[in-house]
Amino acid sequence: MQDKKILFVCLGNICRSPAAEAITKKYLTDENLQDKIFVDSAGTAGYHIGQTADPRMIKHASARGYTLDHIARKFSAAKDFPEFDYIITMDNQNFEDIKSLDHINKFSNKIFKMADFCRNIKIEEVPDPYYEGAAGFENVLDILEDGCKGIIEKLKNNALN
Ligand code: 4NP
């Protein structure tokens, strides 16, 4: 497996993308691959910069064994496009927002949708759970577990490109 850097992106960087980060880190650690793949997350919006993850997501994720310790930050086109190999967006708006920051399509081969890595759950995008109840957070975690497993399988086969 090649050394790579993954950045997960959602809107606020307090629910979906820090959960994807924590799930991927746990799966990598379980396979002793944590030193091969650097994982981070960011938001397209800056509403929650400097904050820990949403307490609802922390609660639902920790019940499944994931530790959310990320501090929210905003996506930086200047730094993140060159630094990361895979920029994996949660919903279609996040995807379009990141694409629109790549003015001359220099980094378009790095920009992905999480839904495309899901192998069991067939969805178009990872829905925003912010205004949802407990079931919304559980649904997001089900989707992210499926997608993060798909990402790691592709990385192990050097087939993520
Ligand atoms: P996230 O969820 O994009 O998965 O972190 C949201 C967090 C905050 C808001 C919306 C979605 N908000 O409107 O503040």
CSV table of N, CA and C and ligand atoms in Angstrom, one decimal:
chain,number,residue,atom,x,y,z
A,1,MET,N,0.8,-1.2,0.0
A,1,MET,CA,0.0,0.0,0.0
A,1,MET,C,0.9,1.3,0.0
A,2,GLN,N,0.5,2.2,-0.9
A,2,GLN,CA,1.3,3.4,-0.9
A,2,GLN,C,0.9,4.4,0.2
A,3,ASP,N,1.8,5.3,0.6
A,3,ASP,CA,1.5,6.3,1.6
A,3,ASP,C,0.6,7.3,0.9
A,4,LYS,N,-0.6,7.6,1.5
A,4,LYS,CA,-1.5,8.6,0.9
A,4,LYS,C,-2.1,9.5,2.0
A,5,LYS,N,-2.7,10.6,1.6
A,5,LYS,CA,-3.4,11.5,2.5
A,5,LYS,C,-4.9,11.7,2.0
A,6,ILE,N,-5.8,11.4,3.0
A,6,ILE,CA,-7.2,11.6,2.7
A,6,ILE,C,-7.8,12.7,3.5
A,7,LEU,N,-8.6,13.5,2.8
A,7,LEU,CA,-9.3,14.6,3.5
A,7,LEU,C,-10.8,14.4,3.3
A,8,PHE,N,-11.6,14.2,4.4
A,8,PHE,CA,-13.0,14.1,4.3
A,8,PHE,C,-13.6,15.5,4.4
A,9,VAL,N,-14.6,15.8,3.6
A,9,VAL,CA,-15.2,17.2,3.6
A,9,VAL,C,-16.7,17.1,3.7
A,10,CYS,N,-17.3,17.9,4.7
A,10,CYS,CA,-18.7,18.1,4.7
A,10,CYS,C,-19.0,19.6,4.8
A,11,LEU,N,-20.1,20.0,5.3
A,11,LEU,CA,-20.4,21.5,5.4
A,11,LEU,C,-19.8,22.1,6.7
A,12,GLY,N,-20.2,21.6,7.8
A,12,GLY,CA,-19.8,22.2,9.1
A,12,GLY,C,-18.6,21.6,9.7
A,13,ASN,N,-18.2,20.4,9.3
A,13,ASN,CA,-17.0,19.7,9.9
A,13,ASN,C,-17.2,19.4,11.3
A,14,ILE,N,-18.5,19.2,11.7
A,14,ILE,CA,-18.8,18.7,13.1
A,14,ILE,C,-19.6,17.4,13.2
A,15,CYS,N,-20.1,17.0,12.0
A,15,CYS,CA,-20.9,15.7,12.1
A,15,CYS,C,-20.3,14.7,11.1
A,16,ARG,N,-20.6,14.8,9.8
A,16,ARG,CA,-20.2,13.7,8.9
A,16,ARG,C,-18.7,13.5,8.7
A,17,SER,N,-18.0,14.6,8.4
A,17,SER,CA,-16.6,14.4,8.0
A,17,SER,C,-15.7,14.0,9.2
A,18,PRO,N,-15.9,14.6,10.4
A,18,PRO,CA,-15.1,14.1,11.5
A,18,PRO,C,-15.5,12.6,11.9
A,19,ALA,N,-16.7,12.2,11.6
A,19,ALA,CA,-17.1,10.8,11.9
A,19,ALA,C,-16.4,9.9,10.8
A,20,ALA,N,-16.4,10.3,9.6
A,20,ALA,CA,-15.7,9.6,8.5
A,20,ALA,C,-14.2,9.5,8.9
A,21,GLU,N,-13.6,10.6,9.4
A,21,GLU,CA,-12.2,10.6,9.8
A,21,GLU,C,-12.0,9.5,10.9
A,22,ALA,N,-12.8,9.6,11.9
A,22,ALA,CA,-12.6,8.7,13.1
A,22,ALA,C,-12.8,7.2,12.7
A,23,ILE,N,-13.8,6.9,11.8
A,23,ILE,CA,-14.1,5.6,11.4
A,23,ILE,C,-12.9,5.0,10.6
A,24,THR,N,-12.4,5.8,9.6
A,24,THR,CA,-11.3,5.4,8.8
A,24,THR,C,-10.0,5.2,9.7
A,25,LYS,N,-9.8,6.1,10.6
A,25,LYS,CA,-8.6,5.9,11.5
A,25,LYS,C,-8.7,4.6,12.3
A,26,LYS,N,-9.9,4.3,12.8
A,26,LYS,CA,-10.1,3.1,13.5
A,26,LYS,C,-9.8,1.8,12.7
A,27,TYR,N,-10.4,1.9,11.4
A,27,TYR,CA,-10.2,0.7,10.5
A,27,TYR,C,-8.7,0.6,10.2
A,28,LEU,N,-8.1,1.7,10.0
A,28,LEU,CA,-6.6,1.6,9.6
A,28,LEU,C,-5.8,1.1,10.8
A,29,THR,N,-6.1,1.6,12.0
A,29,THR,CA,-5.4,1.1,13.2
A,29,THR,C,-5.7,-0.4,13.4
A,30,ASP,N,-6.9,-0.9,13.2
A,30,ASP,CA,-7.2,-2.3,13.4
A,30,ASP,C,-6.4,-3.2,12.5
A,31,GLU,N,-5.9,-2.6,11.3
A,31,GLU,CA,-5.1,-3.4,10.4
A,31,GLU,C,-3.7,-2.9,10.4
A,32,ASN,N,-3.3,-2.2,11.5
A,32,ASN,CA,-1.9,-1.7,11.6
A,32,ASN,C,-1.4,-0.9,10.4
A,33,LEU,N,-2.3,-0.1,9.8
A,33,LEU,CA,-2.0,0.7,8.6
A,33,LEU,C,-2.0,2.2,8.9
A,34,GLN,N,-2.1,2.5,10.2
A,34,GLN,CA,-2.3,3.9,10.6
A,34,GLN,C,-1.1,4.8,10.2
A,35,ASP,N,0.1,4.2,10.0
A,35,ASP,CA,1.2,5.1,9.6
A,35,ASP,C,1.3,5.3,8.1
A,36,LYS,N,0.5,4.5,7.3
A,36,LYS,CA,0.6,4.6,5.9
A,36,LYS,C,-0.4,5.7,5.3
A,37,ILE,N,-1.5,5.9,6.0
A,37,ILE,CA,-2.5,6.8,5.5
A,37,ILE,C,-2.8,7.9,6.5
A,38,PHE,N,-2.6,9.1,6.1
A,38,PHE,CA,-2.9,10.3,6.9
A,38,PHE,C,-4.3,10.7,6.7
A,39,VAL,N,-5.1,10.9,7.7
A,39,VAL,CA,-6.5,11.2,7.5
A,39,VAL,C,-6.9,12.5,8.3
A,40,ASP,N,-7.6,13.4,7.6
A,40,ASP,CA,-8.1,14.6,8.2
A,40,ASP,C,-9.5,14.9,7.7
A,41,SER,N,-10.1,16.0,8.2
A,41,SER,CA,-11.4,16.4,7.7
A,41,SER,C,-11.5,17.9,7.8
A,42,ALA,N,-12.4,18.5,7.0
A,42,ALA,CA,-12.6,19.9,6.9
A,42,ALA,C,-14.0,20.2,6.5
A,43,GLY,N,-14.5,21.5,6.7
A,43,GLY,CA,-15.8,21.9,6.2
A,43,GLY,C,-15.7,22.9,5.1
A,44,THR,N,-16.8,23.0,4.3
A,44,THR,CA,-16.8,24.0,3.2
A,44,THR,C,-17.2,25.3,3.9
A,45,ALA,N,-17.9,25.3,5.0
A,45,ALA,CA,-18.3,26.5,5.7
A,45,ALA,C,-17.5,26.7,7.0
A,46,GLY,N,-17.4,27.9,7.5
A,46,GLY,CA,-16.6,28.2,8.7
A,46,GLY,C,-17.4,28.4,9.9
A,47,TYR,N,-18.7,28.0,9.9
A,47,TYR,CA,-19.5,28.3,11.1
A,47,TYR,C,-19.0,27.8,12.4
A,48,HIS,N,-18.3,26.6,12.4
A,48,HIS,CA,-18.0,25.9,13.6
A,48,HIS,C,-16.5,25.8,13.8
A,49,ILE,N,-15.7,26.6,13.2
A,49,ILE,CA,-14.2,26.6,13.3
A,49,ILE,C,-13.8,26.6,14.8
A,50,GLY,N,-12.9,25.7,15.1
A,50,GLY,CA,-12.4,25.6,16.5
A,50,GLY,C,-13.2,24.8,17.4
A,51,GLN,N,-14.4,24.3,17.0
A,51,GLN,CA,-15.2,23.5,17.9
A,51,GLN,C,-15.0,22.0,17.8
A,52,THR,N,-15.3,21.3,18.8
A,52,THR,CA,-15.2,19.9,18.8
A,52,THR,C,-16.5,19.4,18.0
A,53,ALA,N,-16.5,18.1,17.7
A,53,ALA,CA,-17.7,17.6,16.9
A,53,ALA,C,-19.0,17.7,17.7
A,54,ASP,N,-20.1,17.7,16.9
A,54,ASP,CA,-21.4,17.8,17.5
A,54,ASP,C,-21.6,16.7,18.6
A,55,PRO,N,-22.1,17.1,19.8
A,55,PRO,CA,-22.2,16.1,20.9
A,55,PRO,C,-23.1,14.9,20.5
A,56,ARG,N,-24.0,15.1,19.6
A,56,ARG,CA,-24.9,14.0,19.2
A,56,ARG,C,-24.0,13.0,18.4
A,57,MET,N,-23.2,13.5,17.5
A,57,MET,CA,-22.4,12.6,16.7
A,57,MET,C,-21.3,11.9,17.6
A,58,ILE,N,-20.8,12.6,18.5
A,58,ILE,CA,-19.8,12.0,19.4
A,58,ILE,C,-20.4,10.9,20.2
A,59,LYS,N,-21.7,11.1,20.6
A,59,LYS,CA,-22.4,10.0,21.4
A,59,LYS,C,-22.7,8.8,20.5
A,60,HIS,N,-23.2,9.0,19.4
A,60,HIS,CA,-23.6,7.9,18.5
A,60,HIS,C,-22.3,7.1,18.0
A,61,ALA,N,-21.3,7.9,17.7
A,61,ALA,CA,-20.1,7.3,17.2
A,61,ALA,C,-19.3,6.5,18.3
A,62,SER,N,-19.3,7.1,19.5
A,62,SER,CA,-18.6,6.4,20.6
A,62,SER,C,-19.3,5.1,21.0
A,63,ALA,N,-20.6,5.1,20.8
A,63,ALA,CA,-21.3,3.8,21.1
A,63,ALA,C,-20.9,2.7,20.1
A,64,ARG,N,-20.3,3.1,19.0
A,64,ARG,CA,-19.8,2.1,18.0
A,64,ARG,C,-18.3,1.9,18.1
A,65,GLY,N,-17.7,2.6,19.1
A,65,GLY,CA,-16.3,2.4,19.3
A,65,GLY,C,-15.4,3.4,18.6
A,66,TYR,N,-15.9,4.5,18.1
A,66,TYR,CA,-15.1,5.5,17.4
A,66,TYR,C,-14.9,6.7,18.3
A,67,THR,N,-13.6,7.3,18.2
A,67,THR,CA,-13.3,8.4,19.0
A,67,THR,C,-13.2,9.7,18.1
A,68,LEU,N,-14.1,10.6,18.4
A,68,LEU,CA,-14.1,11.9,17.6
A,68,LEU,C,-13.3,12.9,18.3
A,69,ASP,N,-12.1,13.2,17.9
A,69,ASP,CA,-11.3,14.2,18.6
A,69,ASP,C,-10.9,15.4,17.7
A,70,HIS,N,-11.5,15.4,16.6
A,70,HIS,CA,-11.2,16.5,15.6
A,70,HIS,C,-11.7,17.9,16.1
A,71,ILE,N,-10.9,18.9,15.7
A,71,ILE,CA,-11.4,20.3,15.9
A,71,ILE,C,-11.7,20.9,14.6
A,72,ALA,N,-12.9,21.4,14.5
A,72,ALA,CA,-13.4,21.8,13.1
A,72,ALA,C,-12.5,22.9,12.5
A,73,ARG,N,-12.4,22.8,11.2
A,73,ARG,CA,-11.6,23.8,10.4
A,73,ARG,C,-12.3,23.9,9.0
A,74,LYS,N,-12.0,25.0,8.4
A,74,LYS,CA,-12.5,25.2,7.0
A,74,LYS,C,-11.6,24.7,6.0
A,75,PHE,N,-12.1,24.1,4.9
A,75,PHE,CA,-11.3,23.7,3.8
A,75,PHE,C,-10.5,24.9,3.2
A,76,SER,N,-9.2,24.6,3.0
A,76,SER,CA,-8.3,25.7,2.4
A,76,SER,C,-7.9,25.2,1.0
A,77,ALA,N,-8.4,25.9,0.0
A,77,ALA,CA,-8.0,25.5,-1.4
A,77,ALA,C,-6.5,25.6,-1.6
A,78,ALA,N,-5.9,26.6,-1.1
A,78,ALA,CA,-4.5,26.9,-1.3
A,78,ALA,C,-3.6,25.7,-0.6
A,79,LYS,N,-4.0,25.3,0.5
A,79,LYS,CA,-3.2,24.3,1.2
A,79,LYS,C,-3.7,22.8,0.9
A,80,ASP,N,-5.0,22.6,1.0
A,80,ASP,CA,-5.6,21.3,0.9
A,80,ASP,C,-5.5,20.6,-0.4
A,81,PHE,N,-5.8,21.4,-1.5
A,81,PHE,CA,-5.7,20.8,-2.8
A,81,PHE,C,-4.3,20.2,-3.1
A,82,PRO,N,-3.2,20.9,-2.9
A,82,PRO,CA,-1.9,20.3,-3.1
A,82,PRO,C,-1.6,19.2,-2.2
A,83,GLU,N,-2.0,19.4,-0.9
A,83,GLU,CA,-1.5,18.4,0.1
A,83,GLU,C,-2.1,17.0,0.1
A,84,PHE,N,-3.4,17.0,-0.2
A,84,PHE,CA,-4.1,15.7,-0.1
A,84,PHE,C,-4.2,15.0,-1.4
A,85,ASP,N,-4.2,13.6,-1.3
A,85,ASP,CA,-4.3,12.8,-2.5
A,85,ASP,C,-5.8,12.6,-2.9
A,86,TYR,N,-6.7,12.5,-1.8
A,86,TYR,CA,-8.1,12.2,-2.0
A,86,TYR,C,-8.9,13.1,-1.2
A,87,ILE,N,-9.8,13.9,-1.8
A,87,ILE,CA,-10.7,14.8,-1.1
A,87,ILE,C,-12.1,14.2,-1.3
A,88,ILE,N,-12.6,13.7,-0.2
A,88,ILE,CA,-13.8,12.8,-0.3
A,88,ILE,C,-15.0,13.6,0.3
A,89,THR,N,-15.9,14.0,-0.5
A,89,THR,CA,-17.0,14.9,-0.1
A,89,THR,C,-18.2,14.1,0.3
A,90,MET,N,-19.0,14.6,1.2
A,90,MET,CA,-20.2,13.9,1.8
A,90,MET,C,-21.4,14.0,0.9
A,91,ASP,N,-21.8,15.2,0.6
A,91,ASP,CA,-23.1,15.3,-0.2
A,91,ASP,C,-22.8,16.1,-1.5
A,92,ASN,N,-23.8,16.1,-2.4
A,92,ASN,CA,-23.6,16.7,-3.7
A,92,ASN,C,-23.2,18.1,-3.7
A,93,GLN,N,-23.8,18.8,-2.7
A,93,GLN,CA,-23.5,20.3,-2.6
A,93,GLN,C,-22.0,20.5,-2.1
A,94,ASN,N,-21.5,19.6,-1.2
A,94,ASN,CA,-20.1,19.7,-0.8
A,94,ASN,C,-19.2,19.4,-2.0
A,95,PHE,N,-19.6,18.4,-2.8
A,95,PHE,CA,-18.8,18.1,-4.0
A,95,PHE,C,-18.8,19.3,-5.0
A,96,GLU,N,-19.9,19.9,-5.2
A,96,GLU,CA,-20.0,21.0,-6.1
A,96,GLU,C,-19.2,22.2,-5.6
A,97,ASP,N,-19.3,22.4,-4.3
A,97,ASP,CA,-18.6,23.6,-3.6
A,97,ASP,C,-17.0,23.4,-3.8
A,98,ILE,N,-16.6,22.2,-3.5
A,98,ILE,CA,-15.1,21.9,-3.6
A,98,ILE,C,-14.7,22.0,-5.1
A,99,LYS,N,-15.5,21.4,-6.0
A,99,LYS,CA,-15.2,21.6,-7.4
A,99,LYS,C,-15.1,23.0,-7.9
A,100,SER,N,-15.9,23.9,-7.3
A,100,SER,CA,-15.9,25.3,-7.8
A,100,SER,C,-14.7,26.0,-7.3
A,101,LEU,N,-14.1,25.5,-6.2
A,101,LEU,CA,-12.8,26.1,-5.7
A,101,LEU,C,-11.6,25.7,-6.6
A,102,ASP,N,-11.8,24.7,-7.4
A,102,ASP,CA,-10.7,24.2,-8.3
A,102,ASP,C,-10.9,24.9,-9.6
A,103,HIS,N,-10.5,26.2,-9.7
A,103,HIS,CA,-10.9,27.0,-10.8
A,103,HIS,C,-10.5,26.5,-12.2
A,104,ILE,N,-9.3,25.9,-12.3
A,104,ILE,CA,-8.8,25.5,-13.6
A,104,ILE,C,-8.8,23.9,-13.7
A,105,ASN,N,-9.6,23.3,-12.8
A,105,ASN,CA,-9.7,21.8,-12.8
A,105,ASN,C,-8.3,21.2,-12.7
A,106,LYS,N,-7.5,21.8,-11.9
A,106,LYS,CA,-6.1,21.2,-11.7
A,106,LYS,C,-6.2,20.0,-10.8
A,107,PHE,N,-7.2,19.9,-9.9
A,107,PHE,CA,-7.2,18.9,-8.9
A,107,PHE,C,-8.4,18.0,-9.0
A,108,SER,N,-9.1,18.0,-10.2
A,108,SER,CA,-10.4,17.3,-10.3
A,108,SER,C,-10.2,15.8,-10.1
A,109,ASN,N,-9.1,15.3,-10.4
A,109,ASN,CA,-8.9,13.8,-10.2
A,109,ASN,C,-8.7,13.4,-8.8
A,110,LYS,N,-8.7,14.4,-7.9
A,110,LYS,CA,-8.6,14.1,-6.4
A,110,LYS,C,-9.9,14.2,-5.7
A,111,ILE,N,-10.9,14.7,-6.4
A,111,ILE,CA,-12.2,15.0,-5.7
A,111,ILE,C,-13.2,13.9,-5.9
A,112,PHE,N,-13.7,13.3,-4.8
A,112,PHE,CA,-14.6,12.1,-4.9
A,112,PHE,C,-15.8,12.4,-4.1
A,113,LYS,N,-16.8,11.5,-4.3
A,113,LYS,CA,-18.0,11.4,-3.4
A,113,LYS,C,-18.0,10.2,-2.6
A,114,MET,N,-18.3,10.3,-1.3
A,114,MET,CA,-18.3,9.2,-0.4
A,114,MET,C,-19.2,8.1,-0.9
A,115,ALA,N,-20.4,8.5,-1.4
A,115,ALA,CA,-21.4,7.5,-1.8
A,115,ALA,C,-20.8,6.5,-2.9
A,116,ASP,N,-19.8,7.0,-3.6
A,116,ASP,CA,-19.3,6.1,-4.7
A,116,ASP,C,-18.4,5.0,-4.1
A,117,PHE,N,-18.1,5.0,-2.8
A,117,PHE,CA,-17.3,4.0,-2.2
A,117,PHE,C,-18.2,3.0,-1.4
A,118,CYS,N,-19.4,3.3,-1.3
A,118,CYS,CA,-20.3,2.4,-0.5
A,118,CYS,C,-20.6,1.1,-1.4
A,119,ARG,N,-20.6,0.0,-0.7
A,119,ARG,CA,-20.7,-1.3,-1.5
A,119,ARG,C,-22.0,-2.0,-1.1
A,120,ASN,N,-22.6,-1.7,0.0
A,120,ASN,CA,-23.8,-2.3,0.5
A,120,ASN,C,-25.0,-1.4,0.5
A,121,ILE,N,-24.8,-0.1,0.8
A,121,ILE,CA,-25.9,0.8,0.9
A,121,ILE,C,-25.9,1.7,-0.3
A,122,LYS,N,-27.0,1.7,-1.1
A,122,LYS,CA,-27.0,2.4,-2.3
A,122,LYS,C,-27.6,3.7,-2.1
A,123,ILE,N,-26.8,4.8,-2.1
A,123,ILE,CA,-27.3,6.1,-1.9
A,123,ILE,C,-26.5,7.1,-2.9
A,124,GLU,N,-27.1,8.2,-3.1
A,124,GLU,CA,-26.4,9.3,-4.0
A,124,GLU,C,-25.5,10.1,-3.2
A,125,GLU,N,-25.8,10.3,-1.9
A,125,GLU,CA,-25.0,11.2,-1.1
A,125,GLU,C,-25.2,10.9,0.4
A,126,VAL,N,-24.3,11.4,1.3
A,126,VAL,CA,-24.4,11.2,2.7
A,126,VAL,C,-25.3,12.3,3.2
A,127,PRO,N,-26.5,12.1,3.7
A,127,PRO,CA,-27.4,13.2,4.1
A,127,PRO,C,-26.9,13.9,5.3
A,128,ASP,N,-27.3,15.2,5.4
A,128,ASP,CA,-26.9,16.1,6.5
A,128,ASP,C,-27.8,15.7,7.7
A,129,PRO,N,-27.2,15.3,8.8
A,129,PRO,CA,-28.0,14.8,10.0
A,129,PRO,C,-28.3,15.9,10.9
A,130,TYR,N,-27.8,17.2,10.6
A,130,TYR,CA,-27.8,18.2,11.6
A,130,TYR,C,-29.2,18.5,12.2
A,131,TYR,N,-30.2,18.5,11.3
A,131,TYR,CA,-31.6,18.8,11.8
A,131,TYR,C,-32.4,17.5,12.0
A,132,GLU,N,-31.7,16.4,12.0
A,132,GLU,CA,-32.4,15.1,12.2
A,132,GLU,C,-32.3,14.6,13.7
A,133,GLY,N,-33.0,13.6,14.0
A,133,GLY,CA,-32.9,13.0,15.3
A,133,GLY,C,-31.9,11.8,15.3
A,134,ALA,N,-32.0,11.0,16.3
A,134,ALA,CA,-31.0,9.9,16.5
A,134,ALA,C,-30.9,9.0,15.3
A,135,ALA,N,-32.1,8.7,14.7
A,135,ALA,CA,-32.1,7.8,13.5
A,135,ALA,C,-31.2,8.4,12.4
A,136,GLY,N,-31.2,9.7,12.2
A,136,GLY,CA,-30.4,10.4,11.2
A,136,GLY,C,-28.9,10.2,11.4
A,137,PHE,N,-28.5,10.2,12.7
A,137,PHE,CA,-27.1,10.0,13.0
A,137,PHE,C,-26.7,8.6,12.8
A,138,GLU,N,-27.6,7.7,13.2
A,138,GLU,CA,-27.3,6.2,13.0
A,138,GLU,C,-27.2,5.9,11.5
A,139,ASN,N,-28.1,6.5,10.7
A,139,ASN,CA,-28.1,6.3,9.3
A,139,ASN,C,-26.8,6.8,8.7
A,140,VAL,N,-26.3,7.9,9.1
A,140,VAL,CA,-25.0,8.5,8.6
A,140,VAL,C,-23.9,7.5,9.0
A,141,LEU,N,-23.9,7.0,10.2
A,141,LEU,CA,-22.8,6.1,10.6
A,141,LEU,C,-22.8,4.8,9.8
A,142,ASP,N,-24.1,4.3,9.5
A,142,ASP,CA,-24.1,3.1,8.7
A,142,ASP,C,-23.5,3.3,7.3
A,143,ILE,N,-23.9,4.4,6.7
A,143,ILE,CA,-23.3,4.8,5.4
A,143,ILE,C,-21.8,5.0,5.5
A,144,LEU,N,-21.3,5.7,6.5
A,144,LEU,CA,-19.9,6.0,6.6
A,144,LEU,C,-19.1,4.7,6.8
A,145,GLU,N,-19.6,3.8,7.6
A,145,GLU,CA,-18.9,2.5,7.8
A,145,GLU,C,-18.8,1.7,6.5
A,146,ASP,N,-19.8,1.7,5.7
A,146,ASP,CA,-19.8,1.0,4.5
A,146,ASP,C,-18.8,1.7,3.5
A,147,GLY,N,-18.9,3.0,3.4
A,147,GLY,CA,-18.0,3.8,2.5
A,147,GLY,C,-16.5,3.7,2.9
A,148,CYS,N,-16.3,3.8,4.2
A,148,CYS,CA,-14.9,3.8,4.7
A,148,CYS,C,-14.2,2.4,4.5
A,149,LYS,N,-15.0,1.4,4.6
A,149,LYS,CA,-14.5,0.0,4.3
A,149,LYS,C,-14.1,0.0,2.8
A,150,GLY,N,-15.0,0.5,2.0
A,150,GLY,CA,-14.8,0.5,0.5
A,150,GLY,C,-13.5,1.3,0.2
A,151,ILE,N,-13.3,2.4,0.8
A,151,ILE,CA,-12.1,3.2,0.6
A,151,ILE,C,-10.8,2.4,1.0
A,152,ILE,N,-10.8,1.8,2.1
A,152,ILE,CA,-9.6,1.0,2.6
A,152,ILE,C,-9.4,-0.1,1.7
A,153,GLU,N,-10.4,-0.8,1.2
A,153,GLU,CA,-10.2,-1.9,0.3
A,153,GLU,C,-9.5,-1.4,-1.0
A,154,LYS,N,-9.9,-0.3,-1.5
A,154,LYS,CA,-9.3,0.3,-2.7
A,154,LYS,C,-7.9,0.7,-2.5
A,155,LEU,N,-7.6,1.3,-1.3
A,155,LEU,CA,-6.3,1.7,-1.0
A,155,LEU,C,-5.3,0.5,-0.9
A,156,LYS,N,-5.9,-0.6,-0.3
A,156,LYS,CA,-5.0,-1.8,-0.1
A,156,LYS,C,-4.7,-2.4,-1.5
A,157,ASN,N,-5.6,-2.2,-2.5
A,157,ASN,CA,-5.3,-2.8,-3.8
A,157,ASN,C,-4.7,-1.7,-4.7
A,158,ASN,N,-4.3,-0.6,-4.1
A,158,ASN,CA,-3.7,0.5,-4.9
A,158,ASN,C,-4.7,0.9,-6.1
A,159,ALA,N,-6.0,0.8,-5.8
A,159,ALA,CA,-7.0,1.0,-6.9
A,159,ALA,C,-7.8,2.2,-6.7
A,160,LEU,N,-7.4,3.1,-5.8
A,160,LEU,CA,-8.1,4.4,-5.6
A,160,LEU,C,-7.5,5.4,-6.5
A,161,ASN,N,-8.1,5.7,-7.6
A,161,ASN,CA,-7.5,6.8,-8.5
A,161,ASN,C,-8.6,7.3,-9.5
B,1,4NP,P1,-21.9,18.5,8.9
B,1,4NP,O1,-23.3,18.9,9.5
B,1,4NP,O2,-21.8,19.2,7.6
B,1,4NP,O3,-22.1,17.0,8.7
B,1,4NP,O4,-20.8,18.8,9.9
B,1,4NP,C1,-23.7,20.2,9.7
B,1,4NP,C2,-23.2,20.9,10.8
B,1,4NP,C3,-23.6,22.2,11.0
B,1,4NP,C4,-24.5,22.8,10.1
B,1,4NP,C5,-25.1,22.1,9.1
B,1,4NP,C6,-24.6,20.8,8.9
B,1,4NP,N1,-25.0,24.1,10.4
B,1,4NP,O5,-25.9,24.6,9.6
B,1,4NP,O6,-24.5,24.8,11.3
